[in-house]
PDB file of C-alpha atoms in Angstrom:
ATOM      1  CA  MET A 713       0.000   0.000   0.000  1.00 43.00           C
ATOM      2  CA  ASP A 714       1.232   3.458  -0.869  1.00 41.00           C
ATOM      3  CA  SER A 715       1.652   5.329   2.435  1.00 43.00           C
ATOM      4  CA  ALA A 716       2.533   8.717   0.891  1.00 44.00           C
ATOM      5  CA  ARG A 717       0.045  11.532   1.669  1.00 42.00           C
ATOM      6  CA  PRO A 718      -1.752  13.142  -1.264  1.00 47.00           C
ATOM      7  CA  TRP A 719      -0.328  16.558  -1.986  1.00 43.00           C
ATOM      8  CA  PRO A 720      -3.494  18.480  -0.918  1.00 46.00           C
ATOM      9  CA  THR A 721      -3.099  17.025   2.572  1.00 47.00           C
ATOM     10  CA  LEU A 722       0.552  18.041   2.671  1.00 38.00           C
ATOM     11  CA  VAL A 723      -0.299  21.548   1.532  1.00 41.00           C
ATOM     12  CA  THR A 724      -3.001  21.873   4.196  1.00 43.00           C
ATOM     13  CA  ALA A 725      -0.694  20.587   6.911  1.00 44.00           C
ATOM     14  CA  SER A 726       2.056  22.952   5.846  1.00 48.00           C
ATOM     15  CA  ALA A 727      -0.342  25.891   5.842  1.00 43.00           C
ATOM     16  CA  LEU A 728      -1.578  25.053   9.344  1.00 42.00           C
ATOM     17  CA  THR A 729       1.990  24.734  10.570  1.00 50.00           C
ATOM     18  CA  LEU A 730       2.800  28.171   9.128  1.00 42.00           C
ATOM     19  CA  ILE A 731      -0.290  29.754  10.710  1.00 44.00           C
ATOM     20  CA  CYS A 732       0.569  28.289  14.128  1.00 46.00           C
ATOM     21  CA  ALA A 733       4.123  29.529  13.828  1.00 46.00           C
ATOM     22  CA  VAL A 734       2.952  33.028  12.901  1.00 44.00           C
ATOM     23  CA  ALA A 735       0.438  33.052  15.773  1.00 45.00           C
ATOM     24  CA  ALA A 736       3.101  31.905  18.210  1.00 47.00           C
ATOM     25  CA  GLY A 737       5.441  34.577  16.937  1.00 50.00           C
ATOM     26  CA  VAL A 738       2.809  37.303  17.327  1.00 45.00           C
ATOM     27  CA  ALA A 739       1.931  36.098  20.828  1.00 48.00           C
ATOM     28  CA  GLY A 740       5.601  35.963  21.778  1.00 48.00           C
ATOM     29  CA  SER A 741       6.166  39.418  20.369  1.00 48.00           C
ATOM     30  CA  ALA A 742       3.155  40.803  22.277  1.00 46.00           C
ATOM     31  CA  ALA A 743       4.357  39.189  25.501  1.00 45.00           C
ATOM     32  CA  GLY A 744       7.830  40.576  24.962  1.00 49.00           C
ATOM     33  CA  THR A 745       6.426  44.033  24.314  1.00 46.00           C
ATOM     34  CA  GLU A 746       4.286  43.814  27.461  1.00 48.00           C
ATOM     35  CA  LEU A 747       7.298  42.832  29.553  1.00 47.00           C
ATOM     36  CA  THR A 748       9.602  45.495  28.205  1.00 52.00           C
ATOM     37  CA  ARG A 749       7.262  48.462  27.774  1.00 51.00           C
ATOM     38  CA  GLY A 750       7.296  51.288  30.281  1.00 60.00           C
ATOM     39  CA  PRO A 751       4.364  51.888  32.637  1.00 71.00           C
ATOM     40  CA  SER A 752       1.289  53.561  31.184  1.00 78.00           C
ATOM     41  CA  THR A 753      -0.041  56.912  32.382  1.00 73.00           C
ATOM     42  CA  ALA A 754      -2.789  55.118  34.299  1.00 73.00           C
ATOM     43  CA  GLU A 755      -0.256  52.848  35.990  1.00 71.00           C
ATOM     44  CA  LEU A 756       1.944  55.786  36.952  1.00 70.00           C
ATOM     45  CA  HIS A 757      -1.066  57.600  38.398  1.00 68.00           C
ATOM     46  CA  ALA A 758      -2.070  54.514  40.398  1.00 77.00           C
ATOM     47  CA  ALA A 759       1.497  54.130  41.705  1.00 82.00           C
ATOM     48  CA  ALA A 760       1.542  57.781  42.774  1.00 78.00           C
ATOM     49  CA  GLN A 761      -1.746  57.374  44.656  1.00 86.00           C
ATOM     50  CA  ARG A 762      -0.485  54.259  46.436  1.00 92.00           C
ATOM     51  CA  GLU A 763       2.698  56.057  47.470  1.00 94.00           C
ATOM     52  CA  ILE A 764       0.700  58.983  48.882  1.00 96.00           C
ATOM     53  CA  ALA A 765      -1.558  56.650  50.859  1.00 95.00           C
ATOM     54  CA  GLU A 766       1.468  54.994  52.531  1.00 96.00           C
ATOM     55  CA  ARG A 767       3.392  58.138  53.451  1.00 97.00           C
ATOM     56  CA  TRP A 768       1.939  58.277  56.968  1.00 97.00           C
ATOM     57  CA  ARG A 769       3.519  54.879  57.622  1.00 96.00           C
ATOM     58  CA  ALA A 770       6.578  54.964  55.330  1.00 96.00           C
ATOM     59  CA  TRP A 771       7.930  58.424  56.154  1.00 97.00           C
ATOM     60  CA  PRO A 772       9.884  59.109  59.358  1.00 97.00           C
ATOM     61  CA  THR A 773       7.657  61.005  61.793  1.00 96.00           C
ATOM     62  CA  GLY A 774      10.192  63.826  61.822  1.00 97.00           C
ATOM     63  CA  ARG A 775       9.530  64.324  58.124  1.00 98.00           C
ATOM     64  CA  ILE A 776       5.790  64.547  58.683  1.00 98.00           C
ATOM     65  CA  PHE A 777       6.210  66.759  61.755  1.00 98.00           C
ATOM     66  CA  PRO A 778       9.328  68.927  61.252  1.00 98.00           C
ATOM     67  CA  THR A 779      11.159  70.417  64.222  1.00 98.00           C
ATOM     68  CA  THR A 780       9.736  73.837  63.308  1.00 98.00           C
ATOM     69  CA  LEU A 781       6.895  75.080  61.115  1.00 98.00           C
ATOM     70  CA  ALA A 782       6.657  78.630  59.770  1.00 98.00           C
ATOM     71  CA  TYR A 783       3.540  80.795  60.067  1.00 98.00           C
ATOM     72  CA  ALA A 784       2.428  84.413  59.701  1.00 95.00           C
ATOM     73  CA  ALA A 785       2.715  86.207  63.052  1.00 90.00           C
ATOM     74  CA  GLU A 786      -0.318  88.065  64.427  1.00 81.00           C
ATOM     75  CA  GLN A 787       1.727  91.279  64.605  1.00 82.00           C
ATOM     76  CA  GLY A 788       3.198  90.786  61.127  1.00 84.00           C
ATOM     77  CA  GLY A 789       6.264  89.033  59.784  1.00 91.00           C
ATOM     78  CA  ARG A 790       7.062  85.340  59.998  1.00 95.00           C
ATOM     79  CA  GLU A 791       7.480  83.204  63.090  1.00 97.00           C
ATOM     80  CA  ARG A 792       8.132  79.522  63.705  1.00 98.00           C
ATOM     81  CA  ALA A 793       6.245  77.088  65.900  1.00 98.00           C
ATOM     82  CA  ARG A 794       8.544  74.590  67.610  1.00 98.00           C
ATOM     83  CA  ARG A 795       7.760  70.929  68.089  1.00 98.00           C
ATOM     84  CA  ILE A 796       7.597  69.674  71.676  1.00 98.00           C
ATOM     85  CA  GLY A 797       7.028  66.004  70.993  1.00 98.00           C
ATOM     86  CA  ILE A 798       5.483  63.276  68.840  1.00 98.00           C
ATOM     87  CA  SER A 799       3.230  60.502  70.124  1.00 98.00           C
ATOM     88  CA  PRO A 800       4.434  56.918  69.520  1.00 96.00           C
ATOM     89  CA  HIS A 801       0.806  55.740  69.452  1.00 96.00           C
ATOM     90  CA  THR A 802      -1.392  55.667  66.330  1.00 97.00           C
ATOM     91  CA  SER A 803      -4.769  54.515  67.666  1.00 96.00           C
ATOM     92  CA  CYS A 804      -7.744  56.053  65.877  1.00 97.00           C
ATOM     93  CA  ALA A 805     -10.015  55.618  68.909  1.00 94.00           C
ATOM     94  CA  ASP A 806      -7.722  57.249  71.480  1.00 95.00           C
ATOM     95  CA  SER A 807      -6.723  60.273  69.416  1.00 97.00           C
ATOM     96  CA  VAL A 808     -10.100  61.977  68.952  1.00 97.00           C
ATOM     97  CA  ASP A 809     -13.300  62.534  70.910  1.00 96.00           C
ATOM     98  CA  ALA A 810     -15.557  59.498  71.277  1.00 94.00           C
ATOM     99  CA  GLY A 811     -18.217  60.536  68.742  1.00 89.00           C
ATOM    100  CA  ALA A 812     -15.606  61.332  66.127  1.00 96.00           C
ATOM    101  CA  ALA A 813     -13.819  58.029  66.798  1.00 96.00           C
ATOM    102  CA  THR A 814     -16.959  56.128  65.821  1.00 96.00           C
ATOM    103  CA  ALA A 815     -17.149  58.063  62.553  1.00 96.00           C
ATOM    104  CA  LEU A 816     -13.475  57.437  61.803  1.00 97.00           C
ATOM    105  CA  ARG A 817     -13.844  53.729  62.365  1.00 96.00           C
ATOM    106  CA  ALA A 818     -16.892  53.552  60.078  1.00 96.00           C
ATOM    107  CA  ALA A 819     -15.085  55.465  57.326  1.00 97.00           C
ATOM    108  CA  GLY A 820     -11.973  53.265  57.388  1.00 97.00           C
ATOM    109  CA  CYS A 821      -9.423  54.965  59.644  1.00 98.00           C
ATOM    110  CA  ARG A 822      -5.980  53.337  59.385  1.00 98.00           C
ATOM    111  CA  GLY A 823      -4.168  55.361  62.044  1.00 98.00           C
ATOM    112  CA  VAL A 824      -3.662  58.798  63.609  1.00 98.00           C
ATOM    113  CA  LEU A 825      -0.300  60.500  64.118  1.00 98.00           C
ATOM    114  CA  ARG A 826      -0.063  63.378  66.615  1.00 98.00           C
ATOM    115  CA  ALA A 827       2.529  65.987  67.526  1.00 98.00           C
ATOM    116  CA  THR A 828       2.376  69.046  69.776  1.00 98.00           C
ATOM    117  CA  TYR A 829       3.899  72.430  68.916  1.00 98.00           C
ATOM    118  CA  ILE A 830       4.289  75.714  70.775  1.00 98.00           C
ATOM    119  CA  ASP A 831       4.137  79.137  69.150  1.00 97.00           C
ATOM    120  CA  ALA A 832       7.092  81.521  68.971  1.00 97.00           C
ATOM    121  CA  LEU A 833       5.821  83.592  71.920  1.00 95.00           C
ATOM    122  CA  ARG A 834       5.472  80.415  73.987  1.00 96.00           C
ATOM    123  CA  GLY A 835       1.911  81.136  74.966  1.00 95.00           C
ATOM    124  CA  VAL A 836      -0.127  78.771  72.772  1.00 96.00           C
ATOM    125  CA  LEU A 837       0.021  75.000  72.336  1.00 98.00           C
ATOM    126  CA  VAL A 838      -1.213  73.181  69.257  1.00 98.00           C
ATOM    127  CA  THR A 839      -1.597  69.470  68.677  1.00 98.00           C
ATOM    128  CA  ILE A 840      -1.651  68.474  65.011  1.00 98.00           C
ATOM    129  CA  GLY A 841      -3.221  65.158  64.085  1.00 98.00           C
ATOM    130  CA  VAL A 842      -2.719  63.359  60.765  1.00 98.00           C
ATOM    131  CA  VAL A 843      -5.601  60.954  60.169  1.00 98.00           C
ATOM    132  CA  ALA A 844      -4.816  58.337  57.521  1.00 98.00           C
ATOM    133  CA  MET A 845      -7.952  57.001  55.870  1.00 98.00           C
ATOM    134  CA  ARG A 846      -8.432  54.063  53.524  1.00 95.00           C
ATOM    135  CA  ASP A 847      -9.039  56.369  50.543  1.00 96.00           C
ATOM    136  CA  GLU A 848     -10.185  59.878  49.585  1.00 96.00           C
ATOM    137  CA  ARG A 849     -13.849  58.911  49.782  1.00 97.00           C
ATOM    138  CA  GLY A 850     -13.369  57.764  53.374  1.00 97.00           C
ATOM    139  CA  ALA A 851     -11.564  60.994  54.241  1.00 98.00           C
ATOM    140  CA  LEU A 852     -14.417  63.092  52.874  1.00 97.00           C
ATOM    141  CA  GLN A 853     -16.922  60.990  54.783  1.00 97.00           C
ATOM    142  CA  ALA A 854     -15.003  61.292  58.051  1.00 97.00           C
ATOM    143  CA  LYS A 855     -14.457  65.043  57.719  1.00 97.00           C
ATOM    144  CA  SER A 856     -18.105  65.725  58.490  1.00 94.00           C
ATOM    145  CA  ALA A 857     -17.634  64.291  61.998  1.00 95.00           C
ATOM    146  CA  PHE A 858     -15.494  67.272  63.015  1.00 96.00           C
ATOM    147  CA  SER A 859     -16.452  70.869  63.663  1.00 89.00           C
ATOM    148  CA  ASP A 860     -15.594  73.207  60.782  1.00 86.00           C
ATOM    149  CA  SER A 861     -16.538  76.355  62.698  1.00 90.00           C
ATOM    150  CA  GLY A 862     -13.342  76.630  64.741  1.00 91.00           C
ATOM    151  CA  GLU A 863     -14.788  74.898  67.804  1.00 91.00           C
ATOM    152  CA  PRO A 864     -12.476  72.327  69.417  1.00 93.00           C
ATOM    153  CA  GLU A 865     -15.205  69.705  69.938  1.00 92.00           C
ATOM    154  CA  PRO A 866     -15.830  67.214  68.540  1.00 94.00           C
ATOM    155  CA  GLY A 867     -12.223  67.053  67.486  1.00 96.00           C
ATOM    156  CA  LEU A 868      -8.656  66.025  68.159  1.00 98.00           C
ATOM    157  CA  ARG A 869      -7.559  65.254  71.692  1.00 98.00           C
ATOM    158  CA  PRO A 870      -4.564  67.329  72.833  1.00 98.00           C
ATOM    159  CA  LEU A 871      -1.228  65.612  73.302  1.00 98.00           C
ATOM    160  CA  ALA A 872       0.478  66.503  76.592  1.00 97.00           C
ATOM    161  CA  PHE A 873       4.076  65.737  77.608  1.00 97.00           C
ATOM    162  CA  ARG A 874       4.981  65.474  81.269  1.00 96.00           C
ATOM    163  CA  GLY A 875       7.844  67.641  82.426  1.00 96.00           C
ATOM    164  CA  THR A 876       7.391  70.118  79.545  1.00 97.00           C
ATOM    165  CA  VAL A 877       5.405  73.303  78.985  1.00 96.00           C
ATOM    166  CA  ALA A 878       2.732  71.038  77.496  1.00 97.00           C
ATOM    167  CA  ASP A 879       2.142  68.963  80.636  1.00 96.00           C
ATOM    168  CA  ARG A 880      -1.180  70.704  81.361  1.00 95.00           C
ATOM    169  CA  PHE A 881      -2.540  70.462  77.840  1.00 97.00           C
ATOM    170  CA  THR A 882      -5.746  68.556  78.639  1.00 95.00           C
ATOM    171  CA  PRO A 883      -9.071  68.368  76.764  1.00 95.00           C
ATOM    172  CA  ALA A 884     -10.533  71.007  79.101  1.00 94.00           C
ATOM    173  CA  VAL A 885      -7.892  73.524  77.941  1.00 94.00           C
ATOM    174  CA  ARG A 886      -8.893  73.358  74.266  1.00 95.00           C
ATOM    175  CA  GLN A 887     -10.155  76.642  72.828  1.00 94.00           C
ATOM    176  CA  ALA A 888      -9.947  76.195  69.050  1.00 95.00           C
ATOM    177  CA  GLY A 889      -9.836  73.456  66.458  1.00 96.00           C
ATOM    178  CA  SER A 890      -9.707  72.912  62.715  1.00 97.00           C
ATOM    179  CA  VAL A 891     -10.068  70.196  60.099  1.00 97.00           C
ATOM    180  CA  ARG A 892      -8.610  70.045  56.593  1.00 98.00           C
ATOM    181  CA  GLN A 893      -8.708  67.257  54.000  1.00 98.00           C
ATOM    182  CA  ALA A 894      -6.738  66.285  50.896  1.00 98.00           C
ATOM    183  CA  GLY A 895      -6.527  62.846  49.294  1.00 96.00           C
ATOM    184  CA  PRO A 896      -6.794  60.067  51.897  1.00 98.00           C
ATOM    185  CA  TYR A 897      -5.778  62.372  54.760  1.00 98.00           C
ATOM    186  CA  LEU A 898      -7.461  64.582  57.317  1.00 98.00           C
ATOM    187  CA  VAL A 899      -5.279  66.970  59.297  1.00 98.00           C
ATOM    188  CA  LEU A 900      -6.807  68.166  62.546  1.00 98.00           C
ATOM    189  CA  THR A 901      -5.665  70.725  65.094  1.00 98.00           C
ATOM    190  CA  THR A 902      -6.603  71.512  68.658  1.00 97.00           C
ATOM    191  CA  ALA A 903      -5.185  74.544  70.460  1.00 97.00           C
ATOM    192  CA  GLY A 904      -5.103  76.047  73.947  1.00 96.00           C
ATOM    193  CA  GLN A 905      -3.010  78.269  76.176  1.00 94.00           C
ATOM    194  CA  VAL A 906       0.165  77.177  77.927  1.00 95.00           C
ATOM    195  CA  ALA A 907      -1.181  78.485  81.246  1.00 91.00           C
ATOM    196  CA  GLY A 908      -3.541  75.524  81.324  1.00 89.00           C
ATOM    197  CA  ARG A 909      -6.652  77.558  82.029  1.00 82.00           C
ATOM    198  CA  PRO A 910      -9.832  75.637  81.217  1.00 84.00           C
ATOM    199  CA  ALA A 911     -11.613  77.116  78.229  1.00 77.00           C
ATOM    200  CA  ASP A 912     -14.778  77.814  80.226  1.00 73.00           C
ATOM    201  CA  THR A 913     -12.874  80.104  82.618  1.00 76.00           C
ATOM    202  CA  VAL A 914     -11.371  82.261  79.884  1.00 68.00           C
ATOM    203  CA  GLY A 915     -13.022  85.662  79.630  1.00 61.00           C
ATOM    204  CA  GLU A 916     -12.564  87.458  76.312  1.00 63.00           C
ATOM    205  CA  GLN A 917     -11.992  85.030  73.475  1.00 65.00           C
ATOM    206  CA  ARG A 918      -9.108  85.823  71.122  1.00 74.00           C
ATOM    207  CA  PRO A 919      -9.465  83.519  68.119  1.00 79.00           C
ATOM    208  CA  ALA A 920      -6.674  85.359  66.267  1.00 87.00           C
ATOM    209  CA  ILE A 921      -4.004  83.942  68.587  1.00 91.00           C
ATOM    210  CA  PHE A 922      -4.955  80.427  67.479  1.00 94.00           C
ATOM    211  CA  ALA A 923      -5.149  81.165  63.751  1.00 94.00           C
ATOM    212  CA  PHE A 924      -1.584  79.995  63.134  1.00 96.00           C
ATOM    213  CA  ALA A 925      -2.600  76.456  64.095  1.00 97.00           C
ATOM    214  CA  THR A 926      -4.533  75.982  60.874  1.00 97.00           C
ATOM    215  CA  GLU A 927      -1.680  77.471  58.853  1.00 97.00           C
ATOM    216  CA  ILE A 928       0.955  75.088  60.173  1.00 98.00           C
ATOM    217  CA  SER A 929      -1.406  72.133  59.761  1.00 98.00           C
ATOM    218  CA  GLU A 930      -1.842  73.030  56.090  1.00 98.00           C
ATOM    219  CA  HIS A 931       1.940  72.801  55.629  1.00 98.00           C
ATOM    220  CA  VAL A 932       1.809  69.250  56.999  1.00 98.00           C
ATOM    221  CA  LEU A 933      -1.170  68.304  54.817  1.00 98.00           C
ATOM    222  CA  SER A 934       0.375  69.756  51.664  1.00 98.00           C
ATOM    223  CA  LYS A 935       3.556  67.700  52.054  1.00 96.00           C
ATOM    224  CA  LEU A 936       1.601  64.523  52.697  1.00 97.00           C
ATOM    225  CA  SER A 937      -0.882  64.861  49.838  1.00 96.00           C
ATOM    226  CA  THR A 938       1.132  66.400  46.982  1.00 95.00           C
ATOM    227  CA  PRO A 939       1.852  63.748  44.308  1.00 91.00           C
ATOM    228  CA  ARG A 940       5.341  63.243  42.934  1.00 83.00           C
ATOM    229  CA  MET A 941       6.476  61.508  39.758  1.00 70.00           C
ATOM    230  CA  PRO A 942       6.935  57.768  40.339  1.00 67.00           C
ATOM    231  CA  ASP A 943      10.415  56.264  39.955  1.00 71.00           C
ATOM    232  CA  CYS A 944       9.656  52.677  39.010  1.00 70.00           C
ATOM    233  CA  THR A 945      13.296  51.662  39.499  1.00 72.00           C
ATOM    234  CA  ALA A 946      13.233  52.558  43.202  1.00 71.00           C
ATOM    235  CA  GLU A 947      12.222  50.031  45.858  1.00 71.00           C
ATOM    236  CA  GLU A 948       9.638  52.369  47.422  1.00 63.00           C
ATOM    237  CA  TRP A 949       7.527  52.376  44.257  1.00 60.00           C
ATOM    238  CA  VAL A 950       5.209  49.660  42.943  1.00 66.00           C
ATOM    239  CA  CYS A 951       4.379  50.487  39.304  1.00 62.00           C
TER     240      CYS A 951
END
């Protein structure tokens, strides 16, 4: 019996072999292109957002809360608030008033960083709180739990340090507060006088002396929330 294939069969087989080879080549080329291409604009944007969201945990606390922060003095010119200390604790529940803590938890709070500063005239104390949320939507949701009228409650709990000028900075001393939001972060402030006088015993209110608190908190928020161009070759980036 003649075992040779008829030529139409050979032609068909050859054609199929060629098609498979071409398809494999195209697939291999596409895979190679995918592996060697640079990140897309969307991927770079996503990497930048991830890096921002991790700054509260990845950055040294001294970078988030510098030793000094500049502000416009009430009498004109520029002054600098000086940092007294930074809390080692990041609990969402213990850093704010009880009602606000419930709202933070519901909105996806990841942690709260706090530091206390004193103004250049050494008469006013300010605690700044960085609230890291799961995402921008959570931050916007949580913002509504805090007073936006300058009242200290519900708000950030002051951070006192024993043996310093801030050792009497208790919740009763609070006279002013603020809340700002950008990206996945809220930055809160609470302010009171070094003398430790309870707010309800203070006669004439002077909101202007606490105005710098919001200004220095905005410096902190701006650094935390401003995107920077991803460097996909660096270990800190995931592109």
